[in-house]
Amino acid sequence: MKLLTHNMLTSHVKGVTKGYPLLIKATEVKMNEVEFNPQFVSRMIPKLEWSALVQAADELGQRQDLPGELVPDYEKNEDFLKKVHRLLLEVEVIEGCLQCPESGREFPISRGIPNMLLSEDEA
Amino acid sequence: ISSSSTDNDATTGDIISVTIGATVPTGFEHTAAEEVKEKIGVDARISKDRGRIYFPITTDKLFQVHLLRSVDNLFVVVEEYDNYQFKESKEETLMELQELASKLPWTNALEVWKLNRTFKKKKGYRKGGNGTKGKPKSEAAGATVADTEQQELPQATSTVENQTEESVPEAESDTQDSVEAAPRAILIKFRVTCNRAGDKHSFSSNEAARDFGGAVQEFFQWKADMTKFDIEVLLNIHNVEVVIGIALTEESLHRRNISHFGPTTLRSTLCYGMLRLCKPQPSDIILDPMCGTGAIPLEGAIEFNSSFYIAGDNYDMAVNRTVNNICHIQKRRADKGSISGLPIDTVRWDLCSLPMRTSSVDIIITDMPFGKRMGSRKKNWDLYPSCLREMARVCRPGSGKAVLLTQDKKCFSKAISRMGGLWRKLHTVWVNVGGLHAGVYLLKRTEAVFGQTPEDVYESREVVNSNILSIHVLPVTE
């Protein structure tokens, strides 16, 4: 699971209103090189929940010097864009789980695939 | 229309101009023509015989045809007749076909065939053969359905010296890239494939292939072989349109990206066609909520790689196969020394309850379950509406799009007609998937915020009906 995907995922357990962002508990993380496309990154940033990305990076110990808030003119800052590219696309959680922040329900991640299926009474 | 240029010099090295024919998934002729324009820079002509396009090319650019992703099979045209006047009787017609063999301008087409084989011998050649499982079948106006026949011809004498005026290509065993013009004892194996459609023909494709093939064999002194042939001659007859060609692709895997198949894996050319239809933009988040083995998002991650793909399914076998297919491609790229990572992720989920933020997705593209191959018609009746609603929720209002393939057109149309507040039909492409007629629906997500359209006010028909007798109006909730 890449952090870009994580940024879009939310808990959908019945009754939960604050199911985002899911907490990440990783037991295995891998790096996977992806070609850098600055236009992709700069256009993606407005679609993200920035604070959720920062939180996820923190949980994985991958934050480095990523700012807590977006810097102005980030579109032209290639260094910054490369850092964001790495976090969004190159860090992969292979084993672990995602946890609903409200209900505590854990969704396992195996082989990089989060299993978000709910049981009948949870849906 | 004559296919080749005036250059009659048979030695390699001279640039010649020919017409290439390509078979594409029926319904996607225009998207294929678009791709040809974009990657080769020429205008393609769409044949009246569905599923075929034609375009000119010079031999110095020939390798480009193997970069086309919307094309199943390629062939070089020997000769084309717009309005072939068939003789009255079968005997005369077949006799004429036989006489045709020695009169056709084979030279340039054979040069192209020769050149094309050198691409396959070069290292790192991509499997260009995106052939369909069977030859394309065309439906005639009237009762007759096209025959697809390959004809076994009587054995010719084994090795014979080249006696004709045409240059003959080297046989399979030749390992050199360049071809020698000096005649030597060689054995070319060939077969003729005839596709015939039309209700006014006095002959069958069987007979045409047999007689035409016999004459070809006689003319070139090649040997007929159904299975281990070097040259495949194509004889395509569609009413009065006759095209003779030489195949440039083999009938190899038409699912180029997929190494781990599932029961309903779509061929890559169809996936590509669907993707082109929705025009992915840089940074688009593209979702396939019923991904199966991941054919569509994987094709997207490779060909439209400035978008991001999330593939999801509820079956564990499906998500596992998807991940296997992704890994397979990444490994292949790594082996070639390229940056291997693809912009794609896989999630296991229930598509009627997607664990995705509202309005977070730009494009939804998927192959919806067909009643016949997977699931059932009755299940679709319940599934389609919930599916479409959930997809509308996650899709970005105003700018969002969906490209949905389904064979259950009735169910789909009914479901979509009740969702006018959320989805608008832009365009429909009628296609053929594994022999079944299906529709690819291009939808636009309306500006309406989810939860506030008239459809959302009434939660279900049952609720509405039970309230008909009471006086108060249903409250407008989220």
XYZ file of C-alpha atoms in Angstrom:
601
model
C 0.000 0.000 0.000
C 1.345 3.380 -1.009
C 0.748 6.494 1.034
C -1.132 8.115 -1.825
C -3.716 5.339 -1.546
C -3.738 5.635 2.226
C -4.587 9.310 1.840
C -7.822 8.380 0.047
C -8.836 5.454 2.273
C -11.239 5.888 5.140
C -12.917 3.668 7.693
C -16.495 2.820 6.758
C -17.516 0.909 9.840
C -21.208 1.534 10.536
C -21.844 4.453 12.810
C -18.327 5.860 12.582
C -18.206 9.553 11.697
C -14.506 10.245 12.186
C -12.944 7.336 10.313
C -10.189 9.332 8.685
C -7.268 9.151 8.532
C -6.644 5.487 9.268
C -3.741 4.868 11.609
C -0.905 2.840 10.107
C 0.800 0.056 12.029
C 3.469 -1.348 9.755
C 5.595 -4.422 10.389
C 7.198 -4.481 6.933
C 7.894 -1.526 4.653
C 9.661 -1.572 1.281
C 10.968 1.078 -1.079
C 9.955 0.777 -4.720
C 11.485 3.199 -7.222
C 8.929 5.011 -9.405
C 9.757 7.489 -12.154
C 9.539 11.095 -10.950
C 7.000 13.297 -12.700
C 6.921 16.820 -11.202
C 3.639 17.707 -12.895
C 1.990 14.650 -11.381
C 3.134 15.595 -7.877
C 2.305 19.291 -8.025
C -1.193 18.590 -9.375
C -1.775 15.840 -6.824
C -0.946 17.951 -3.767
C -4.227 19.948 -3.828
C -6.146 16.646 -3.912
C -4.468 15.404 -0.748
C -5.271 15.837 2.898
C -1.842 17.216 3.738
C -2.042 16.649 7.500
C -2.959 13.007 6.909
C 0.119 12.550 4.730
C 2.344 14.108 7.384
C 0.820 11.897 10.064
C 1.315 8.774 7.938
C 4.927 9.700 7.208
C 5.479 10.163 10.947
C 3.961 6.776 11.750
C 6.355 5.115 9.332
C 9.366 7.077 10.505
C 9.698 8.476 7.003
C 8.834 12.099 7.668
C 12.363 13.489 7.486
C 11.963 17.255 7.062
C 8.547 17.343 5.526
C 6.766 20.532 6.619
C 3.577 20.336 8.681
C 1.960 22.797 6.318
C 2.338 23.396 2.641
C 4.970 25.909 1.622
C 3.905 28.586 -0.855
C 5.124 28.163 -4.459
C 5.731 24.461 -3.918
C 5.005 23.847 -7.606
C 8.419 25.181 -8.536
C 10.341 23.625 -5.693
C 11.773 20.468 -7.246
C 13.458 19.321 -4.046
C 10.178 19.511 -2.213
C 8.290 17.787 -5.016
C 10.820 14.944 -5.019
C 10.307 14.441 -1.284
C 6.556 14.311 -1.753
C 6.938 11.968 -4.747
C 8.972 9.576 -2.629
C 6.409 9.527 0.151
C 3.362 9.215 -2.058
C 4.614 6.571 -4.482
C 7.829 4.916 -3.352
C 7.188 3.970 0.269
C 5.144 0.759 0.420
C 3.595 -0.877 3.457
C 3.811 -4.610 2.779
C 2.665 -6.063 6.108
C 0.810 -4.511 8.998
C -2.618 -3.040 9.475
C -4.748 0.086 9.229
C -6.721 1.094 12.286
C -9.975 3.012 12.415
C -9.272 6.016 14.660
C -12.766 5.979 16.133
C -13.757 2.331 16.541
C -10.289 0.798 16.820
C -11.180 -1.818 14.210
C -8.070 -3.122 12.465
C -7.874 -3.829 8.737
C -4.953 -6.150 7.942
C -2.393 -5.407 5.213
C -0.821 -8.442 3.600
C 1.409 -8.579 0.480
C 0.827 -4.847 0.241
C -2.955 -5.312 -0.017
C -5.161 -3.756 2.676
C -8.245 -5.888 3.351
C -11.083 -3.424 3.916
C -13.921 -5.951 3.908
C -16.339 -5.588 6.806
C -18.259 -8.363 8.474
C -22.057 -8.331 8.146
C -22.721 -6.611 11.453
C -20.092 -3.950 10.852
C -21.394 -2.837 7.467
C -6.747 1.008 -54.585
C -3.178 -0.070 -55.084
C -1.162 -0.505 -51.991
C 2.445 -0.133 -52.917
C 4.658 2.530 -54.374
C 6.407 2.370 -57.695
C 9.663 1.103 -56.241
C 10.210 -2.378 -57.539
C 13.745 -2.890 -56.339
C 13.795 -6.046 -54.301
C 17.044 -5.504 -52.438
C 16.793 -4.421 -48.837
C 17.696 -0.912 -47.771
C 15.415 1.106 -49.994
C 12.530 2.783 -48.279
C 9.192 1.780 -49.676
C 5.687 2.830 -48.843
C 2.953 0.327 -48.096
C -0.513 0.127 -46.583
C -0.855 -1.588 -43.243
C -4.092 -3.176 -42.112
C -4.887 -3.652 -38.449
C -7.611 -5.539 -36.640
C -8.951 -3.781 -33.569
C -11.722 -4.564 -31.069
C -15.015 -3.848 -32.823
C -16.331 -0.489 -31.698
C -12.917 1.003 -31.069
C -11.951 1.727 -34.660
C -11.951 5.468 -34.025
C -9.806 5.306 -30.912
C -7.365 3.092 -32.815
C -7.251 5.625 -35.658
C -6.559 8.318 -33.044
C -3.655 6.322 -31.698
C -2.234 5.829 -35.194
C -2.453 9.579 -35.791
C -0.774 10.282 -32.469
C 2.053 7.732 -32.669
C 2.683 7.364 -36.396
C 1.389 10.703 -37.608
C -0.796 9.434 -40.434
C -4.534 9.332 -41.016
C -6.097 5.918 -40.781
C -9.049 4.805 -42.816
C -11.795 2.816 -41.130
C -12.996 -0.097 -43.189
C -16.655 -0.877 -43.756
C -15.706 -4.318 -42.527
C -15.914 -3.662 -38.810
C -12.890 -4.046 -36.636
C -10.371 -3.034 -39.309
C -8.418 0.102 -40.027
C -5.870 0.873 -42.737
C -3.026 3.366 -42.851
C 0.064 4.110 -44.966
C 3.592 3.689 -43.670
C 7.175 3.804 -44.974
C 9.507 0.948 -44.149
C 11.866 3.124 -42.140
C 9.031 3.652 -39.646
C 7.692 0.109 -39.698
C 8.808 -0.731 -36.161
C 6.342 1.869 -34.856
C 3.377 -0.321 -35.690
C 4.424 -2.660 -32.919
C 4.091 0.168 -30.412
C 0.371 0.495 -31.053
C -1.678 -0.633 -28.066
C -5.149 -0.615 -29.598
C -4.327 -3.141 -32.289
C -4.835 -6.926 -32.101
C -3.304 -8.042 -35.376
C -1.317 -6.361 -38.141
C -0.880 -7.213 -41.799
C 0.667 -5.599 -44.867
C -1.666 -5.114 -47.793
C -0.695 -6.744 -51.082
C -3.712 -5.453 -52.970
C -7.110 -3.963 -52.236
C -10.261 -3.961 -54.335
C -13.047 -1.574 -53.376
C -15.551 -3.003 -55.741
C -14.560 -6.421 -56.932
C -16.825 -7.713 -59.646
C -17.295 -11.380 -58.935
C -18.213 -13.582 -61.870
C -21.651 -15.151 -62.032
C -20.708 -18.760 -61.548
C -18.643 -20.373 -58.860
C -16.310 -21.998 -61.396
C -15.518 -18.707 -63.096
C -15.067 -16.865 -59.795
C -12.665 -19.402 -58.397
C -10.771 -19.572 -61.693
C -10.361 -15.808 -61.557
C -9.050 -15.996 -57.997
C -6.482 -18.513 -59.112
C -5.366 -16.272 -61.960
C -5.126 -13.398 -59.515
C -2.326 -15.050 -57.557
C 0.252 -14.561 -60.280
C -0.823 -11.001 -61.107
C -0.680 -9.440 -57.638
C 2.063 -6.971 -56.688
C 3.694 -9.190 -54.067
C 7.164 -7.611 -54.053
C 6.780 -4.768 -51.606
C 4.556 -6.683 -49.239
C 7.093 -9.476 -49.091
C 9.870 -6.955 -48.433
C 7.891 -5.633 -45.513
C 7.260 -9.162 -44.253
C 10.991 -9.816 -44.388
C 11.827 -6.585 -42.591
C 9.220 -7.294 -39.962
C 10.828 -10.614 -39.088
C 14.105 -8.877 -38.272
C 12.348 -6.976 -35.495
C 11.436 -10.213 -33.820
C 14.996 -11.461 -33.941
C 16.347 -8.346 -32.269
C 16.755 -8.559 -28.525
C 14.242 -6.774 -26.397
C 11.555 -6.941 -29.012
C 8.172 -6.535 -27.410
C 5.648 -9.222 -28.177
C 3.865 -7.307 -30.862
C 1.393 -10.062 -31.467
C -1.740 -8.863 -29.827
C -3.730 -11.359 -31.797
C -7.234 -12.309 -30.928
C -7.926 -15.918 -30.103
C -9.620 -16.583 -33.393
C -9.663 -14.666 -36.615
C -12.125 -11.810 -36.511
C -15.583 -12.924 -37.485
C -17.666 -10.586 -39.577
C -21.422 -10.753 -39.777
C -22.909 -10.384 -43.211
C -26.087 -8.616 -44.110
C -28.315 -11.583 -44.578
C -28.103 -15.106 -43.345
C -24.572 -16.029 -44.256
C -22.024 -15.793 -41.492
C -18.361 -15.471 -42.443
C -16.393 -18.631 -42.650
C -12.942 -18.569 -41.216
C -11.013 -21.227 -42.977
C -7.468 -22.259 -43.409
C -6.937 -24.736 -46.139
C -4.473 -27.575 -46.153
C -3.047 -27.862 -49.636
C -1.653 -30.922 -51.358
C 1.991 -31.470 -50.556
C 4.375 -29.870 -53.017
C 7.757 -31.337 -53.791
C 10.216 -30.540 -51.047
C 13.079 -28.187 -51.779
C 12.909 -26.328 -55.034
C 15.021 -23.563 -56.477
C 13.420 -20.213 -56.831
C 12.226 -19.959 -60.383
C 9.891 -17.031 -60.289
C 10.704 -13.414 -60.986
C 9.654 -12.397 -57.498
C 12.263 -12.302 -54.790
C 11.637 -14.982 -52.246
C 12.347 -14.374 -48.564
C 14.683 -16.582 -46.586
C 13.280 -19.530 -44.699
C 12.867 -19.676 -40.930
C 16.229 -21.335 -40.356
C 18.210 -18.326 -41.544
C 19.681 -16.616 -38.509
C 21.138 -13.577 -40.246
C 19.287 -10.305 -40.138
C 20.131 -9.291 -43.674
C 18.798 -11.285 -46.549
C 20.797 -12.589 -49.476
C 19.264 -12.184 -52.884
C 21.132 -15.091 -54.474
C 18.860 -18.014 -55.134
C 19.506 -21.135 -53.141
C 17.559 -24.168 -52.105
C 15.068 -22.832 -49.588
C 11.750 -23.956 -48.305
C 9.136 -21.379 -47.451
C 6.099 -22.674 -45.648
C 2.835 -20.826 -45.858
C -0.862 -21.000 -45.332
C -3.838 -19.013 -46.594
C -6.513 -17.731 -44.249
C -9.760 -16.612 -45.826
C -12.408 -14.482 -44.132
C -15.545 -14.157 -46.175
C -18.690 -12.185 -45.426
C -21.600 -11.414 -47.725
C -24.690 -13.124 -49.013
C -24.082 -12.733 -52.720
C -21.016 -14.915 -53.081
C -21.235 -18.109 -55.055
C -18.379 -19.751 -53.161
C -17.350 -20.500 -49.603
C -14.230 -19.232 -47.866
C -13.050 -22.838 -47.845
C -13.130 -22.996 -51.614
C -11.570 -19.564 -52.052
C -8.713 -20.403 -49.704
C -8.164 -23.703 -51.410
C -8.073 -22.404 -54.965
C -6.274 -19.169 -54.239
C -3.813 -20.975 -52.031
C -3.171 -23.558 -54.677
C -2.323 -20.863 -57.191
C -0.052 -19.082 -54.691
C 1.767 -22.295 -54.033
C 2.186 -22.931 -57.721
C 3.470 -19.428 -58.322
C 6.019 -19.278 -55.507
C 6.761 -22.976 -55.102
C 6.216 -22.614 -51.367
C 5.093 -25.495 -49.204
C 1.729 -25.490 -47.499
C 1.775 -26.005 -43.751
C -1.164 -25.344 -41.458
C 0.743 -25.002 -38.243
C 4.421 -24.253 -38.880
C 4.191 -21.595 -41.536
C 6.556 -18.723 -42.224
C 4.113 -16.676 -44.237
C 0.410 -16.300 -43.596
C -1.433 -14.979 -46.624
C -4.748 -13.314 -45.804
C -7.670 -13.259 -48.188
C -10.388 -11.016 -46.770
C -13.645 -10.760 -48.670
C -16.363 -8.489 -47.313
C -19.160 -8.160 -49.864
C -17.393 -6.449 -52.788
C -14.362 -5.399 -50.801
C -11.448 -7.756 -51.288
C -8.133 -7.374 -49.495
C -5.116 -9.617 -49.897
C -2.464 -9.252 -47.229
C 0.437 -10.875 -45.431
C 0.274 -11.182 -41.648
C 2.856 -9.310 -39.567
C 1.796 -10.621 -36.185
C 1.417 -14.131 -34.924
C -1.533 -15.377 -32.968
C 0.318 -15.036 -29.727
C -1.045 -13.882 -26.405
C -3.492 -11.053 -26.838
C -3.338 -10.296 -23.190
C 0.122 -8.844 -23.252
C 0.331 -7.640 -19.679
C -1.357 -10.533 -18.004
C 0.562 -13.584 -16.891
C -1.958 -14.645 -14.261
C -5.305 -15.050 -15.922
C -8.736 -15.220 -14.401
C -11.916 -16.536 -15.976
C -12.932 -13.213 -17.455
C -9.685 -11.341 -18.117
C -10.193 -8.663 -20.737
C -7.788 -8.427 -23.650
C -5.373 -5.515 -23.345
C -6.434 -3.885 -26.591
C -9.956 -3.541 -25.221
C -8.592 -2.151 -21.945
C -6.559 0.373 -23.893
C -9.580 1.419 -25.939
C -11.615 2.021 -22.786
C -8.813 4.047 -21.226
C -8.416 6.238 -24.292
C -12.120 6.920 -24.173
C -11.879 8.600 -20.782
C -8.699 10.553 -21.649
C -6.708 10.212 -18.395
C -5.011 13.436 -17.326
C -1.874 13.882 -15.217
C -2.627 13.282 -11.520
C -6.054 11.767 -12.212
C -7.006 9.240 -9.538
C -8.460 6.317 -11.456
C -10.407 3.574 -9.747
C -11.320 0.097 -10.903
C -13.628 -1.139 -8.140
C -14.155 -4.609 -9.741
C -10.683 -5.149 -11.126
C -10.602 -8.948 -11.512
C -7.036 -9.717 -12.548
C -6.252 -6.008 -12.913
C -6.074 -5.864 -16.708
C -7.571 -2.384 -17.029
C -5.663 -0.505 -14.312
C -2.429 -2.253 -15.257
C -2.755 -1.190 -18.892
C -3.419 2.314 -17.606
C -0.405 2.323 -15.294
C 1.777 1.426 -18.266
C 0.269 3.498 -21.070
C -1.219 6.486 -19.244
C 1.324 6.580 -16.497
C 0.883 10.136 -15.279
C -2.310 9.084 -13.520
C -2.649 6.937 -10.404
C -4.596 3.689 -10.350
C -6.338 1.974 -7.459
C -7.476 -1.535 -8.308
C -9.945 -3.215 -5.998
C -12.007 -6.373 -5.774
C -13.751 -8.417 -3.086
C -12.350 -11.814 -4.139
C -9.002 -12.711 -2.590
C -7.986 -14.610 -5.730
C -8.652 -11.532 -7.842
C -6.541 -9.158 -5.736
C -3.764 -11.733 -5.488
C -3.718 -12.226 -9.244
C -3.704 -8.470 -9.740
C -0.674 -8.091 -7.503
C 1.022 -11.003 -9.288
C 0.419 -9.361 -12.649
C 1.782 -6.044 -11.403
C 4.869 -7.719 -9.978
C 5.422 -9.602 -13.203
C 5.467 -6.407 -15.246
C 7.667 -4.610 -12.714
C 10.162 -7.438 -12.794
C 10.191 -7.405 -16.600
C 10.932 -3.677 -16.545
C 13.632 -4.099 -13.914
C 15.254 -6.817 -16.027
C 15.478 -4.359 -18.901
C 17.157 -1.821 -16.645
C 14.210 0.596 -16.470
C 12.732 2.157 -13.337
C 10.265 -0.563 -12.542
C 7.702 0.898 -10.110
C 4.209 1.479 -11.494
C 1.666 4.057 -10.260
C -0.834 1.453 -9.094
C -2.096 -0.039 -5.842
C -4.433 -2.885 -4.955
C -7.081 -3.019 -2.207
C -9.556 -5.679 -1.168
C -12.993 -4.166 -0.697
C -16.726 -4.379 -1.248
C -17.638 -2.058 -4.047
C -21.058 -1.274 -2.626
C -19.343 0.169 0.430
C -16.081 1.659 -0.783
C -13.609 2.663 1.916
C -12.789 5.817 -0.032
C -13.290 9.466 0.815
C -16.273 11.108 -0.848
C -15.424 12.952 -4.086
C -11.811 11.720 -4.087
C -11.755 9.925 -7.453
C -11.488 11.446 -10.940
C -12.289 8.445 -13.119
C -13.962 5.120 -12.503
C -13.255 2.487 -15.137
C -14.374 -1.090 -14.892
C -15.706 -4.260 -16.455
C -18.996 -4.866 -14.670
C -19.968 -8.470 -14.027
C -21.793 -10.065 -16.904
C -24.708 -12.265 -15.919
C -23.448 -15.031 -18.202
C -19.775 -15.275 -17.310
C -19.805 -14.352 -13.659
C -22.533 -13.546 -11.185
C -26.093 -13.771 -12.389
C -28.736 -11.631 -14.028
C -30.789 -11.424 -10.864
C -27.783 -10.373 -8.824
C -27.066 -7.622 -11.340
C -30.549 -6.228 -10.837
C -29.733 -5.452 -7.225
C -26.045 -4.821 -7.703
C -26.067 -2.243 -10.460
C -28.019 0.509 -8.687
C -26.017 0.264 -5.432
C -22.848 0.090 -7.465
C -23.672 3.213 -9.426
C -24.612 5.123 -6.299
C -21.447 4.266 -4.447
C -19.384 5.108 -7.515
C -21.192 8.456 -7.722
C -20.336 9.143 -4.108
C -16.589 8.697 -4.528
C -16.447 10.359 -7.927
C -15.628 14.069 -8.116
C -18.752 16.108 -8.919
C -18.597 18.103 -12.145
C -15.267 16.854 -13.473
C -15.539 13.152 -12.710
C -16.130 10.468 -15.356
C -16.904 6.788 -15.542
C -16.242 4.241 -18.295
C -18.237 1.101 -17.643
C -18.284 -2.078 -19.698
C -21.269 -4.346 -19.327
C -23.151 -6.960 -21.256
C -26.278 -6.522 -19.187
C -27.399 -3.481 -21.145
C -31.013 -3.701 -20.041
C -30.185 -3.750 -16.371
C -27.631 -1.039 -16.768
C -29.900 1.281 -18.742
C -32.625 0.905 -16.185
C -30.266 1.550 -13.283
C -28.745 4.617 -14.946
C -32.118 6.062 -15.922
C -32.893 6.385 -12.214
C -29.695 8.272 -11.556
C -30.069 11.274 -13.767
C -29.234 13.486 -10.838
C -25.785 11.906 -10.428
C -24.768 10.488 -13.822
C -25.233 11.677 -17.368
C -24.653 9.390 -20.378
C -22.159 10.972 -22.767
C -21.422 8.232 -25.258
C -21.801 4.484 -25.784
C -19.492 2.163 -27.731
C -20.870 -1.224 -28.769
C -18.252 -3.927 -28.503
C -17.799 -7.642 -28.691
C -16.326 -9.383 -25.667
C -15.671 -13.081 -25.997
C -18.529 -13.439 -28.431
C -20.982 -11.472 -26.309
C -22.360 -8.096 -27.347
C -21.569 -5.530 -24.722
C -21.673 -1.785 -24.241
C -18.980 0.572 -23.017
C -20.768 3.504 -21.411
C -18.974 6.809 -20.969
C -20.657 8.738 -18.161
C -20.161 12.170 -16.683
C -20.603 12.825 -12.994
C -23.019 15.742 -12.562
C -22.277 18.797 -10.429
C -24.744 17.612 -7.806
C -23.362 16.921 -4.368
C -24.019 13.358 -3.276
C -26.872 12.975 -0.831
C -28.867 15.922 -2.068
C -30.300 14.755 -5.352
C -34.012 13.855 -5.567
C -33.051 10.166 -5.714
C -31.412 10.432 -2.327
C -34.465 11.900 -0.659
C -36.365 8.655 -1.009
C -34.228 5.918 0.461
C -36.096 3.079 -1.141
C -39.259 2.376 -3.036
C -40.653 0.449 -0.083
C -40.285 3.454 2.181
C -42.040 5.663 -0.353
C -44.909 3.228 -0.822
C -45.491 2.760 2.853
C -45.736 6.488 3.291
C -48.132 7.128 0.465
C -51.090 6.733 2.770
C -49.753 9.020 5.413
C -50.059 12.762 5.133
C -46.630 14.021 6.051
C -43.811 14.460 3.549
C -40.580 12.502 3.877
C -37.929 14.509 5.687
C -34.890 15.528 3.644
C -31.963 13.869 5.413
C -28.235 13.925 4.514
